[in-house]
PDB file of C-alpha atoms in Angstrom:
ATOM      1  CA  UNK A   1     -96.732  58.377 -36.101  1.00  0.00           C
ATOM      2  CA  UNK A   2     -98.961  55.563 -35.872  1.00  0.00           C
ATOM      3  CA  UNK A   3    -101.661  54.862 -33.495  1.00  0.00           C
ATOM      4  CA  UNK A   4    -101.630  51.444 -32.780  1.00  0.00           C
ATOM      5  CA  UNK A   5    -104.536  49.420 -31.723  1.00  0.00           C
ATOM      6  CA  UNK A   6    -103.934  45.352 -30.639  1.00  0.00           C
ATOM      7  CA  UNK A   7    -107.108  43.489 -30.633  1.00  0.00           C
ATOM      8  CA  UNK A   8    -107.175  39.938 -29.165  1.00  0.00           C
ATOM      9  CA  UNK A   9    -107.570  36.740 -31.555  1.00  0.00           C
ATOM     10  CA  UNK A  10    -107.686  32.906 -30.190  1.00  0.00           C
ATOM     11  CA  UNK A  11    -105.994  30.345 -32.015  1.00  0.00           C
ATOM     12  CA  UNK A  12    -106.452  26.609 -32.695  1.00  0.00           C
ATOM     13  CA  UNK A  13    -103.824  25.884 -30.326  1.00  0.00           C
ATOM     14  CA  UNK A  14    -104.923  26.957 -26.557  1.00  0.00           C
ATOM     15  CA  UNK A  15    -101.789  27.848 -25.770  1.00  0.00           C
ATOM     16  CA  UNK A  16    -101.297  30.563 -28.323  1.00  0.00           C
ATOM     17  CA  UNK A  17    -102.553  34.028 -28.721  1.00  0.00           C
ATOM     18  CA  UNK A  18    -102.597  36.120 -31.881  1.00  0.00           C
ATOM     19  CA  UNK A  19    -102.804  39.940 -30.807  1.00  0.00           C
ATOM     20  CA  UNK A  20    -104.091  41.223 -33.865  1.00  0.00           C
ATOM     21  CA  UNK A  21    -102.327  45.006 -34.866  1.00  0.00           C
ATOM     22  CA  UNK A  22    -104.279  47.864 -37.406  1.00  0.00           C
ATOM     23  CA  UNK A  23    -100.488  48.311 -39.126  1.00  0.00           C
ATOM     24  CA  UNK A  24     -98.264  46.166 -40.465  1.00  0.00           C
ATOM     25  CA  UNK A  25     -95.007  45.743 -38.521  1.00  0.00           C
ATOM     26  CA  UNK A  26     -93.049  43.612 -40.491  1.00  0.00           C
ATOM     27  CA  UNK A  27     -92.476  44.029 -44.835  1.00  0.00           C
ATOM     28  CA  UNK A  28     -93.755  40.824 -45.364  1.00  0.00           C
ATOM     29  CA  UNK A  29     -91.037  38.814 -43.071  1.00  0.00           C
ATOM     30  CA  UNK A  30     -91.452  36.737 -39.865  1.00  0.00           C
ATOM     31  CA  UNK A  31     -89.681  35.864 -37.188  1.00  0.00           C
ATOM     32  CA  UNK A  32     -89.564  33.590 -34.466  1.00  0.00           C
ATOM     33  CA  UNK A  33     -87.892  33.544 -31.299  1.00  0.00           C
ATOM     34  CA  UNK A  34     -87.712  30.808 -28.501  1.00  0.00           C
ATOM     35  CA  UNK A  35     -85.977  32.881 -25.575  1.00  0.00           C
ATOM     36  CA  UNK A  36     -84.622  36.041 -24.779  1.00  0.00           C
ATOM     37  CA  UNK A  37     -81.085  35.154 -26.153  1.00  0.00           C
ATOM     38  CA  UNK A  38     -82.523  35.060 -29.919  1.00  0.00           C
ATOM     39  CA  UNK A  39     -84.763  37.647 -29.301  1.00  0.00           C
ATOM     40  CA  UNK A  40     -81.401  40.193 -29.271  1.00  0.00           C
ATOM     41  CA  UNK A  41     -82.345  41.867 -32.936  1.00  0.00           C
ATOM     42  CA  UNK A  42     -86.159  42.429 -31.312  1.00  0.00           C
ATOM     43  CA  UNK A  43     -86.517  44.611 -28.080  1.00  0.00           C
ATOM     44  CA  UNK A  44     -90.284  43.963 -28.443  1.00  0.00           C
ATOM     45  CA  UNK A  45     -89.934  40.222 -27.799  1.00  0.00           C
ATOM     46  CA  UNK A  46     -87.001  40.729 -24.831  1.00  0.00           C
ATOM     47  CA  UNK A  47     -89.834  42.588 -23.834  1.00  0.00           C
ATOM     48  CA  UNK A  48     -92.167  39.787 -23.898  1.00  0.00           C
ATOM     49  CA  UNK A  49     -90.176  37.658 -22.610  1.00  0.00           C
ATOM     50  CA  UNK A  50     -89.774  39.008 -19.167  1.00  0.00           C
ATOM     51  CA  UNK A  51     -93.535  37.969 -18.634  1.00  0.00           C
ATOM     52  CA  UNK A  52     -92.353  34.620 -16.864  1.00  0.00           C
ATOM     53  CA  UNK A  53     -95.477  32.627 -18.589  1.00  0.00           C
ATOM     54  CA  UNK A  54     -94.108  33.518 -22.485  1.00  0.00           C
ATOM     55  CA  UNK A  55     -92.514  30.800 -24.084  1.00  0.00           C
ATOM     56  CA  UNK A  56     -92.037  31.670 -27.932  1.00  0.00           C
ATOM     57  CA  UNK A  57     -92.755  34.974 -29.379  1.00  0.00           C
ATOM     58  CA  UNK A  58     -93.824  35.327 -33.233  1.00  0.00           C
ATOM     59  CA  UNK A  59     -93.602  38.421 -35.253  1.00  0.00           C
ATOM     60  CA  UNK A  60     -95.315  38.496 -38.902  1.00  0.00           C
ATOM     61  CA  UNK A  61     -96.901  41.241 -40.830  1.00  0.00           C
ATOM     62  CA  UNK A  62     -99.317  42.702 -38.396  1.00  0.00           C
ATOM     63  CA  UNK A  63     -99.415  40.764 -35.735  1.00  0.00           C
ATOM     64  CA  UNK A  64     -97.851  39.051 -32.730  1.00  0.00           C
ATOM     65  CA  UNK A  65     -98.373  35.672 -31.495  1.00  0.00           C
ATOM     66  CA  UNK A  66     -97.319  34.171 -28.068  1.00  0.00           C
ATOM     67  CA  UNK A  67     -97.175  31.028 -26.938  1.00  0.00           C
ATOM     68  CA  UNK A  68     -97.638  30.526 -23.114  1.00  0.00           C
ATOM     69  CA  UNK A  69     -96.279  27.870 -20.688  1.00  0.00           C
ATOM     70  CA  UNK A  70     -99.256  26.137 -18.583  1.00  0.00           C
ATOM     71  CA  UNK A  71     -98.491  27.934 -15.493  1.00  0.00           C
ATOM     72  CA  UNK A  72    -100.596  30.236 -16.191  1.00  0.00           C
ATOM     73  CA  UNK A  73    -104.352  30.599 -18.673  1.00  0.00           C
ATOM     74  CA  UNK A  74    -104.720  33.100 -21.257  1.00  0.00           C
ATOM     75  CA  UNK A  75    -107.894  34.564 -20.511  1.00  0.00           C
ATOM     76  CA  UNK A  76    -106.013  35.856 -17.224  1.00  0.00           C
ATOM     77  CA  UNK A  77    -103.488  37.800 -18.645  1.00  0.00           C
ATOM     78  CA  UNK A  78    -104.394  38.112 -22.418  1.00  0.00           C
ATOM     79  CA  UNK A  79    -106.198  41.523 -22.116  1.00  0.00           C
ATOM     80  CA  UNK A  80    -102.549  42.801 -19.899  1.00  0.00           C
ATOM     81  CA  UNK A  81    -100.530  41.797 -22.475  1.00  0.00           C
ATOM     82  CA  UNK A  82    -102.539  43.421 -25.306  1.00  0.00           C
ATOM     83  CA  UNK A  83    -102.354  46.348 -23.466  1.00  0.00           C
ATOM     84  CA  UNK A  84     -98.618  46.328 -22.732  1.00  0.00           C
ATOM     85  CA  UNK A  85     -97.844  45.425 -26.179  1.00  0.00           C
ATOM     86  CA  UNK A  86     -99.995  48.384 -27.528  1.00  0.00           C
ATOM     87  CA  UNK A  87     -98.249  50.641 -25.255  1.00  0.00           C
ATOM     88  CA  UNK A  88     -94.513  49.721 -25.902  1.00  0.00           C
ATOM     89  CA  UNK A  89     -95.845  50.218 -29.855  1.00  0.00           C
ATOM     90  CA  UNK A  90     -97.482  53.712 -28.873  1.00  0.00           C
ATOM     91  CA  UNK A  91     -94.439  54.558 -27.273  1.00  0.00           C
ATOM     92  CA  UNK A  92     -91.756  54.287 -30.212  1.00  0.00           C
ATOM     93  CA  UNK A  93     -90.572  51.224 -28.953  1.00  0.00           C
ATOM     94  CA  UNK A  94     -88.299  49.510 -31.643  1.00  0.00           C
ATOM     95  CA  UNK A  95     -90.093  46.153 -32.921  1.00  0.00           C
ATOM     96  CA  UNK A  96     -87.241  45.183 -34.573  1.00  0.00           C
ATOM     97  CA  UNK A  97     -83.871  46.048 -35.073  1.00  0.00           C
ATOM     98  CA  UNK A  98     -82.180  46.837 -38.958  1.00  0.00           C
ATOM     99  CA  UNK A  99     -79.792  43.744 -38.890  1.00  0.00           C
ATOM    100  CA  UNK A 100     -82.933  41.188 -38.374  1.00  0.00           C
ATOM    101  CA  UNK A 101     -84.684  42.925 -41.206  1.00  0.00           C
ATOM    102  CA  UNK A 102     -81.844  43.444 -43.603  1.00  0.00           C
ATOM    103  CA  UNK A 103     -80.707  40.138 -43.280  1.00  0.00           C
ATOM    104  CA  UNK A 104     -84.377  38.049 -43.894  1.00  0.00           C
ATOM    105  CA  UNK A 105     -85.785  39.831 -47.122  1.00  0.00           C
ATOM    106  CA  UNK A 106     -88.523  37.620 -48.532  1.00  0.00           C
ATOM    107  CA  UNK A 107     -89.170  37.031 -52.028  1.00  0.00           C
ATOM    108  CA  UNK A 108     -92.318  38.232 -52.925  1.00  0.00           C
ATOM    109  CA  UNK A 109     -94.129  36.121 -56.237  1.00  0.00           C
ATOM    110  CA  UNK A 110     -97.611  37.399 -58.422  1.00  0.00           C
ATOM    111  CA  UNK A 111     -99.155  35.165 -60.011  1.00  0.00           C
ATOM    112  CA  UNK A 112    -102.325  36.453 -62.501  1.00  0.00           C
ATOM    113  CA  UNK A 113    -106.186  35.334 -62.818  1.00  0.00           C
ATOM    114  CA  UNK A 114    -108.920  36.137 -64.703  1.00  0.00           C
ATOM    115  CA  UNK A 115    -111.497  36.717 -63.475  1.00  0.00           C
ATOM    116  CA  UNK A 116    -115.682  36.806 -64.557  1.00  0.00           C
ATOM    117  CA  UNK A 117    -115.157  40.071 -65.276  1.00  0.00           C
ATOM    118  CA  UNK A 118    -113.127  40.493 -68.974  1.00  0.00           C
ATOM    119  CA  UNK A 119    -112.076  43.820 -68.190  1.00  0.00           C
ATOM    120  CA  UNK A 120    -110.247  42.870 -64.165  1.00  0.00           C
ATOM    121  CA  UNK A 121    -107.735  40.772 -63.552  1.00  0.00           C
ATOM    122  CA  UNK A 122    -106.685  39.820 -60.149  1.00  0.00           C
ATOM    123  CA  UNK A 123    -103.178  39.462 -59.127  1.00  0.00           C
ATOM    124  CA  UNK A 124    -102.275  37.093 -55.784  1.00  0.00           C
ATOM    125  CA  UNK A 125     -99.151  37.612 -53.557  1.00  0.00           C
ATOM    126  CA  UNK A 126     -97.865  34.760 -51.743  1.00  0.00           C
ATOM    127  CA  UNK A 127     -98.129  37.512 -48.720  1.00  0.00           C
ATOM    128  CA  UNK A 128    -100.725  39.434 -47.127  1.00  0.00           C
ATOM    129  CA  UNK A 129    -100.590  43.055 -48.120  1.00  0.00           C
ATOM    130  CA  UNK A 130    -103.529  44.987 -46.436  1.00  0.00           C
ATOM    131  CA  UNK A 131    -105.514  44.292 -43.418  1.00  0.00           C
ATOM    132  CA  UNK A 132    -108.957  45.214 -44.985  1.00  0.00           C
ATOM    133  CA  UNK A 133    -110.125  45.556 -48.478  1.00  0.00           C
ATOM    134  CA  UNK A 134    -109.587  49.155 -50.377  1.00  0.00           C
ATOM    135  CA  UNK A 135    -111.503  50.694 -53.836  1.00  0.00           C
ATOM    136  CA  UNK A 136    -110.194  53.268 -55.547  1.00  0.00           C
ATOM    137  CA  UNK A 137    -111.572  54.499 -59.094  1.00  0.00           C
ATOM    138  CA  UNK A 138    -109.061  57.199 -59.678  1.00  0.00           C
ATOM    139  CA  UNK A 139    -105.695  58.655 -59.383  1.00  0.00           C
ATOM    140  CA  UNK A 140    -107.289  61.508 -57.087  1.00  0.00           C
ATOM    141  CA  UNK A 141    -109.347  58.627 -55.060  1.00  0.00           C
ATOM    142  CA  UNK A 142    -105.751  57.167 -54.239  1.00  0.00           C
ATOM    143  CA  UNK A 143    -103.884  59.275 -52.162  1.00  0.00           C
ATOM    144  CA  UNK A 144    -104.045  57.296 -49.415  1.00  0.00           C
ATOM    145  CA  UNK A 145    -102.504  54.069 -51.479  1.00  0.00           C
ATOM    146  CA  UNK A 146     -99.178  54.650 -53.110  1.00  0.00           C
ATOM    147  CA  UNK A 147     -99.649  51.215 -54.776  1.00  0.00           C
ATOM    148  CA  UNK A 148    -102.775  52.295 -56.523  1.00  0.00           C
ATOM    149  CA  UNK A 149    -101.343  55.977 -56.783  1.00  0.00           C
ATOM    150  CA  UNK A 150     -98.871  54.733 -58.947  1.00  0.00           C
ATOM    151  CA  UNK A 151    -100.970  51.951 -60.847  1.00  0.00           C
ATOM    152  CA  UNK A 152    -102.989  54.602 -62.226  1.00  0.00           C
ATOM    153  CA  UNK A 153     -99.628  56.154 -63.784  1.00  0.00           C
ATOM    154  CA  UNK A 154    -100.713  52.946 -66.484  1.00  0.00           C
ATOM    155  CA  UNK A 155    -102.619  54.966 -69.015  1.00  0.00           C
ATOM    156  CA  UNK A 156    -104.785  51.639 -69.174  1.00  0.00           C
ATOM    157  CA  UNK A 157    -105.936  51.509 -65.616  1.00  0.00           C
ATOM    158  CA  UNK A 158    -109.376  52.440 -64.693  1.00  0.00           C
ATOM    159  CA  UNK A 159    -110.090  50.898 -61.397  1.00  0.00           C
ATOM    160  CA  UNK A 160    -108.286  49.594 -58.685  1.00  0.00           C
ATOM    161  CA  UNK A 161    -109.323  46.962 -55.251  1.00  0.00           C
ATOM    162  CA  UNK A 162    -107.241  45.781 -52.702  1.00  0.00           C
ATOM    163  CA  UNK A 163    -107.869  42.974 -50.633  1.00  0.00           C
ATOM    164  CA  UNK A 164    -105.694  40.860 -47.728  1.00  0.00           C
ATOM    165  CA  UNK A 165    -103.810  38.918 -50.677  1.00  0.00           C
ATOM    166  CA  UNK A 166    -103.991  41.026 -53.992  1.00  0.00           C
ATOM    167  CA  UNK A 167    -105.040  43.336 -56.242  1.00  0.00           C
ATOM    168  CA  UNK A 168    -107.753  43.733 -58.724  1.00  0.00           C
ATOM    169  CA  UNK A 169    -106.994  45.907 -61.740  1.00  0.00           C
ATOM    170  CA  UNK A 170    -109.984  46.761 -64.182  1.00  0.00           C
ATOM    171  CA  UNK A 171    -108.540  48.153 -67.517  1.00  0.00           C
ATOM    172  CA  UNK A 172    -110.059  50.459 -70.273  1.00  0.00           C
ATOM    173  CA  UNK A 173    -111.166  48.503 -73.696  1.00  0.00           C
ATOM    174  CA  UNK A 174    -107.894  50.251 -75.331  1.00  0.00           C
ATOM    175  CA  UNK A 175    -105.672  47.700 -73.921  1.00  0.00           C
ATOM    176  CA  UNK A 176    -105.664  43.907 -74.172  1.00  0.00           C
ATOM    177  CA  UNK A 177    -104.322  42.056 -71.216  1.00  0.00           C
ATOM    178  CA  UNK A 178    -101.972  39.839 -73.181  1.00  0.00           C
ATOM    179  CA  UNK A 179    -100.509  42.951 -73.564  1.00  0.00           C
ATOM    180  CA  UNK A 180    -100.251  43.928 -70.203  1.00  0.00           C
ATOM    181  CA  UNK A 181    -100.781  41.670 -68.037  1.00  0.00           C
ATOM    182  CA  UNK A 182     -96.877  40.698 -67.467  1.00  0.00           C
ATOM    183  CA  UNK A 183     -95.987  44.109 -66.961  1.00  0.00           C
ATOM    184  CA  UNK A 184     -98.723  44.730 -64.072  1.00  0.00           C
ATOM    185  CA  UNK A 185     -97.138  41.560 -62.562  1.00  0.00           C
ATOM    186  CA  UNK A 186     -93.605  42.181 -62.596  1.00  0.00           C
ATOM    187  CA  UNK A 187     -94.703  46.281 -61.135  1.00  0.00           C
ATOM    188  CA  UNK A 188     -96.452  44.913 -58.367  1.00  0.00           C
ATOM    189  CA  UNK A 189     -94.455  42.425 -57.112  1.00  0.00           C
ATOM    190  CA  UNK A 190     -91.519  44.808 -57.370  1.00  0.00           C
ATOM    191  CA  UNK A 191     -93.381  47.208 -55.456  1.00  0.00           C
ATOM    192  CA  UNK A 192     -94.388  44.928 -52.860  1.00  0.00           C
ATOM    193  CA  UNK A 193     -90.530  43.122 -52.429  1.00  0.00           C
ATOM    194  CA  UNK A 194     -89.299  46.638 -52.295  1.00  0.00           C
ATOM    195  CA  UNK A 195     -91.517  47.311 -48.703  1.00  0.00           C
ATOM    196  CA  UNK A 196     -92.898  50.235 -49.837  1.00  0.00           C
ATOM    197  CA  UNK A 197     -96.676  50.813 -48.328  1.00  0.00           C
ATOM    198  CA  UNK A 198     -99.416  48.972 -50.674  1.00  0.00           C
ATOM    199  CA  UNK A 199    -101.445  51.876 -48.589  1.00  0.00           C
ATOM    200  CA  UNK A 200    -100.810  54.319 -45.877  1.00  0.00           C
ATOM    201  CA  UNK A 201    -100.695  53.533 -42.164  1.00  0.00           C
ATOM    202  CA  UNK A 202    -103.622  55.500 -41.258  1.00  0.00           C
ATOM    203  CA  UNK A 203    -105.893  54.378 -44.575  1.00  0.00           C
ATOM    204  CA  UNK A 204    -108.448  52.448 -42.760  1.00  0.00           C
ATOM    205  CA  UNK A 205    -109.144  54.649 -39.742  1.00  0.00           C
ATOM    206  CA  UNK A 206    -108.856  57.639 -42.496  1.00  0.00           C
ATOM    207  CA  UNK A 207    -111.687  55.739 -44.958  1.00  0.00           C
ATOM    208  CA  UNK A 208    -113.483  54.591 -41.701  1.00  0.00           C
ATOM    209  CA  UNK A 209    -112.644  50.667 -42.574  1.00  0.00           C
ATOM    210  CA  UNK A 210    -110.665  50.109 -39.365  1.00  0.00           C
ATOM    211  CA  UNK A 211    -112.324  46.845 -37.182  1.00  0.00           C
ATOM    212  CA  UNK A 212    -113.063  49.165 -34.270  1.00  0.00           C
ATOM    213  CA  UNK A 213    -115.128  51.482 -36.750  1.00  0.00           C
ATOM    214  CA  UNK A 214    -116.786  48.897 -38.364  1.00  0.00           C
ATOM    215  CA  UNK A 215    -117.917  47.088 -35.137  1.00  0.00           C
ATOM    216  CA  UNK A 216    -119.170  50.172 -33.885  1.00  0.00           C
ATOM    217  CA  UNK A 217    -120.742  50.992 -37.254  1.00  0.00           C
ATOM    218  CA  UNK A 218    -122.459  47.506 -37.129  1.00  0.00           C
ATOM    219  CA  UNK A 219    -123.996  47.432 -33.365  1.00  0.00           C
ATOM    220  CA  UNK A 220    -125.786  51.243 -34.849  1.00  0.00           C
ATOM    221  CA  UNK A 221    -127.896  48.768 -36.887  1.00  0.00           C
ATOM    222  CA  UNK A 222    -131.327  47.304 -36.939  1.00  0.00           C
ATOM    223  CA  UNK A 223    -131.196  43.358 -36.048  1.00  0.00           C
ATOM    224  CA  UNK A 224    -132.354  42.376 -39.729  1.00  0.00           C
ATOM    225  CA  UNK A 225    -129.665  44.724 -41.014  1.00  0.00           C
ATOM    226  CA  UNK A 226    -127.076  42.636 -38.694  1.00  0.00           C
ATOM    227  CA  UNK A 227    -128.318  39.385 -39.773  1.00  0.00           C
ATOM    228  CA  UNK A 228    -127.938  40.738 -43.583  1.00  0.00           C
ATOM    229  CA  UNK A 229    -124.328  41.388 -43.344  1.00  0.00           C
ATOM    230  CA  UNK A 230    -123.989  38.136 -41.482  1.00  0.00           C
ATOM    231  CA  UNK A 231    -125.223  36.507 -44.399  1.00  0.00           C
ATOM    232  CA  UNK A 232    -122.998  37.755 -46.617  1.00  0.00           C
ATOM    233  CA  UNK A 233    -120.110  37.912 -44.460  1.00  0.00           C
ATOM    234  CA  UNK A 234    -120.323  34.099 -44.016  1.00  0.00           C
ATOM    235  CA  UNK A 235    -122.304  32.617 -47.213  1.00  0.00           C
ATOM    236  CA  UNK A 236    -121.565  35.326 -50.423  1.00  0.00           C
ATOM    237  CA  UNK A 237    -118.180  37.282 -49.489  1.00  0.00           C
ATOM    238  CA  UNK A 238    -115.646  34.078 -49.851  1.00  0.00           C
ATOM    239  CA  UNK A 239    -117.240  32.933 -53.358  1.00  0.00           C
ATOM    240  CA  UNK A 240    -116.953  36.710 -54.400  1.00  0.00           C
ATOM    241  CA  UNK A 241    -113.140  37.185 -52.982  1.00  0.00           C
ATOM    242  CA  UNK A 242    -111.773  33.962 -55.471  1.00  0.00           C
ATOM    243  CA  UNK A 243    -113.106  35.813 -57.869  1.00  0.00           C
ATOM    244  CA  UNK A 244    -111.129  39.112 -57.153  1.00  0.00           C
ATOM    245  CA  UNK A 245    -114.067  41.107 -56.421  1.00  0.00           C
ATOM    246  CA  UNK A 246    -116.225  42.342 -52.654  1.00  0.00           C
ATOM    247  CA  UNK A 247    -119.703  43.127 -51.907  1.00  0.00           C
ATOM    248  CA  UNK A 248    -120.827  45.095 -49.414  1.00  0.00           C
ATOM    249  CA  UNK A 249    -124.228  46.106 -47.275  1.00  0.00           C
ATOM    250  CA  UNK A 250    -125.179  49.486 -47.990  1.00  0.00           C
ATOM    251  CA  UNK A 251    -128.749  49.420 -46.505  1.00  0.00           C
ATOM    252  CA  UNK A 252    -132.080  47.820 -45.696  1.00  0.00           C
ATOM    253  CA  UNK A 253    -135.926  49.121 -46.415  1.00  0.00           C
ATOM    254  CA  UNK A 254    -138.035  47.391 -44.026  1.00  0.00           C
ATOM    255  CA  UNK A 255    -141.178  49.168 -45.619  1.00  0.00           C
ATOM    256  CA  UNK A 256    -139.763  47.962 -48.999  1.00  0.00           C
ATOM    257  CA  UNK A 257    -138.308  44.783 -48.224  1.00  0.00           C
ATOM    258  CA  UNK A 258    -135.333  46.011 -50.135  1.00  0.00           C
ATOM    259  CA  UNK A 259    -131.689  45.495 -49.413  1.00  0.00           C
ATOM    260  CA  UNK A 260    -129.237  47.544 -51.245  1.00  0.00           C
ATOM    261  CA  UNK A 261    -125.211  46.249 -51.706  1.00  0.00           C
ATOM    262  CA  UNK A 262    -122.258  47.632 -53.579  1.00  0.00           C
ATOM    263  CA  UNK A 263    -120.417  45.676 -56.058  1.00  0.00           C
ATOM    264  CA  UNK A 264    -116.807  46.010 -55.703  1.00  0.00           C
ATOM    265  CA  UNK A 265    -113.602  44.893 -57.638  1.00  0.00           C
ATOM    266  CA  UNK A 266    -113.700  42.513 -60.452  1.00  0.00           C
ATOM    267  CA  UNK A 267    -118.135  42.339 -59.880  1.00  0.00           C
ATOM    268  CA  UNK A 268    -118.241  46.089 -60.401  1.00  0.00           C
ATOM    269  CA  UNK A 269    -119.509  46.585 -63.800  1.00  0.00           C
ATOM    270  CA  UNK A 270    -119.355  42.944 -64.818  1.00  0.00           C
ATOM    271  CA  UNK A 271    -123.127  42.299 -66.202  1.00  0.00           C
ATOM    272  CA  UNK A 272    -122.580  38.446 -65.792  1.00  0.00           C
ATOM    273  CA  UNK A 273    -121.806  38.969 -62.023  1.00  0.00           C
ATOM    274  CA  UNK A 274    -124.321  41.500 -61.296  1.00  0.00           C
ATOM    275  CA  UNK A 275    -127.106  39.407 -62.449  1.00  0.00           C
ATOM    276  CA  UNK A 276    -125.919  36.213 -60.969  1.00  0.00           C
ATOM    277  CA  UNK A 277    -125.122  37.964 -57.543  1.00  0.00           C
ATOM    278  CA  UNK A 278    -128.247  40.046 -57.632  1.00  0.00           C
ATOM    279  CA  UNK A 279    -130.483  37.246 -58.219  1.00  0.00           C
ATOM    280  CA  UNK A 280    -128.611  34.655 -56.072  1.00  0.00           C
ATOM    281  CA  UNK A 281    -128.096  36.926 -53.028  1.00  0.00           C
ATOM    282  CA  UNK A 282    -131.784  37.445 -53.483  1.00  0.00           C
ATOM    283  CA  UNK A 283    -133.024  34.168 -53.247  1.00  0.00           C
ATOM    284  CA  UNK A 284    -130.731  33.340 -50.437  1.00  0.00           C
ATOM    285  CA  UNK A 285    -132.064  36.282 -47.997  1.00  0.00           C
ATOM    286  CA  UNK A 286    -135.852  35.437 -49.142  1.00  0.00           C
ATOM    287  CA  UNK A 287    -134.879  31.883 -47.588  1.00  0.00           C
ATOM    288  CA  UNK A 288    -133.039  32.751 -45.001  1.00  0.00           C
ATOM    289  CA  UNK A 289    -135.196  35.728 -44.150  1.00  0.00           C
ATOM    290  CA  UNK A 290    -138.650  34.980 -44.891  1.00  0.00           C
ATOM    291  CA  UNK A 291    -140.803  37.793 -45.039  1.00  0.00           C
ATOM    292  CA  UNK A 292    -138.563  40.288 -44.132  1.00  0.00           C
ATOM    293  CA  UNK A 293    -136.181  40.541 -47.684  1.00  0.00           C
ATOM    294  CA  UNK A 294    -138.292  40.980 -51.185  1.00  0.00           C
ATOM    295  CA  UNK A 295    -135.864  42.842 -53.745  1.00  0.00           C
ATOM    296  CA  UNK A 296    -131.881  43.310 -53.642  1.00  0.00           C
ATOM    297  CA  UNK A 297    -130.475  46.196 -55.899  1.00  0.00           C
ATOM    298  CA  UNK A 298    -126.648  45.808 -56.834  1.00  0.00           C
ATOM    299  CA  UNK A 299    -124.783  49.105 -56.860  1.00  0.00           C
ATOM    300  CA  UNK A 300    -121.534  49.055 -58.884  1.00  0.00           C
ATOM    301  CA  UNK A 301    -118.824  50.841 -56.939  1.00  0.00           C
TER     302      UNK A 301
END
């Protein structure tokens, strides 16, 4: 059974909340409802709806989003309804009912690109798939991803990395991706249309990736450490993503000046991208943090 956690997100519209879940709750669909009538096929949002403030509930992959009348503000009642909605999914409550999702399949498209790396591709859905980002670097490595589980079934797959919005294969030399590359495609999106799980429920608590462990992991850090993995959080992690691959802080030396990160992805084991990152994440922290930062060594994962 899952344990569901609901963290709060604000939105660019005041009058909508995102409550933010560690599961998906939907295969990929959404819904919207605009009263209790429609909201028949969802005893979550009748739910919702007796809160006299909620005026439109949306359901989507792993989250909910309400939108409040002005009667009352959402910093008054925000943290309730997280915790109501959290319960009710604790509970068993149904989120849905079969008819709503048998009748609104969506179709699921892949589309392929290369990447820096000649040996990964990356392959985008039009939906998102996971709620954090996922390595695995063999079939025994996967159990906790029956997407990668059976990926690895390809005799030519060495690698596998999972982000929000695809999937990052790194082959063996053996195989040429003209070869392949369709047939990866056309398995994935299958898989994904289909609604099986890309990876299991309790993945990220299991591989310690869910938000709550990683905030928690984070405030157990020096303050130069912190500022690190703000860095590359806001100024290296986007330009990596587009390319299908992650980095991540593994550690700082203050005696050393020397931080260390693991290449993930489409970067791992790319020489082009571990000297570019390397060098370029090094001269950004020597700016950014004079004095403190002298060397960075690039792990691949």
């Amino acid at each position: 059974m899952n344990n569901f956690k609901v963290s709060v997100q604000e939105t660019n519209n005041d009058s909508i909340i995102k409550f933010e879940l560690n599961h998906f709750i939907t295969q990929h669909q959404s819904f919207e409802f605009n009263n209790i009538d429609e909201a028949k096929t969802s005893p979550l949002a009748q739910q919702l709806f007796y809160l006299p403030f909620v005026k439109k509930v949306y359901i989507s992959g792993n989250f909910i989003a309400v939108e409040r009348y002005n009667i009352v503000e959402w910093k008054d009642v925000k943290d309730e309804v997280a915790q109501q909605i959290e319960a009710y999914l604790n509970d068993g409550g149904v989120i849905l009912e079969e008819e709503a999702i048998s009748t609104k399949k969506v179709p699921v498209t892949i589309y392929a690109e290369s990447t820096p790396n000649p040996a990964a591709m990356k392959f985008v859905a039009n939906k998102k798939i996971v709620t954090t980002h996922f390595e695995f670097t063999s079939i025994d490595d996967a159990k906790l991803s029956p997407l990668a589980t059976e990926l690895f079934h390809f005799p030519f797959v060495k690698s596998v990395f999972i982000e929000e919005n695809y999937v990052s294969i790194t082959k063996y030399d053996r195989a040429d991706w003209q070869e392949i590359t369709l047939e990866l495609r056309e398995f994935i999106r299958s898989f994904i249309e289909n609604g099986k799980d890309v990876v299991l429920p309790e993945a990220a608590e299991t591989l310690a990736k869910s938000n709550e462990q990683l905030d928690a992991q984070f405030e157990t850090l020096d303050e130069t450490s912190k500022e690190i993995i703000n860095i590359l959080e806001e100024y290296v992690k986007p330009a990596v993503a587009s390319d299908g691959g992650n980095i991540e802080f593994i550690s700082y030396d203050a005696s050393k000046k020397n931080v260390s990160v693991l290449l993930q992805g489409a970067c791992s084991g790319c020489p082009s991208s571990t000297f570019t990152l390397k060098n370029g994440i090094e001269n950004m922290l020597k700016q950014m943090l004079q004095d403190k930062v002298e060397t960075v060594e690039a792990i691949n994962g």
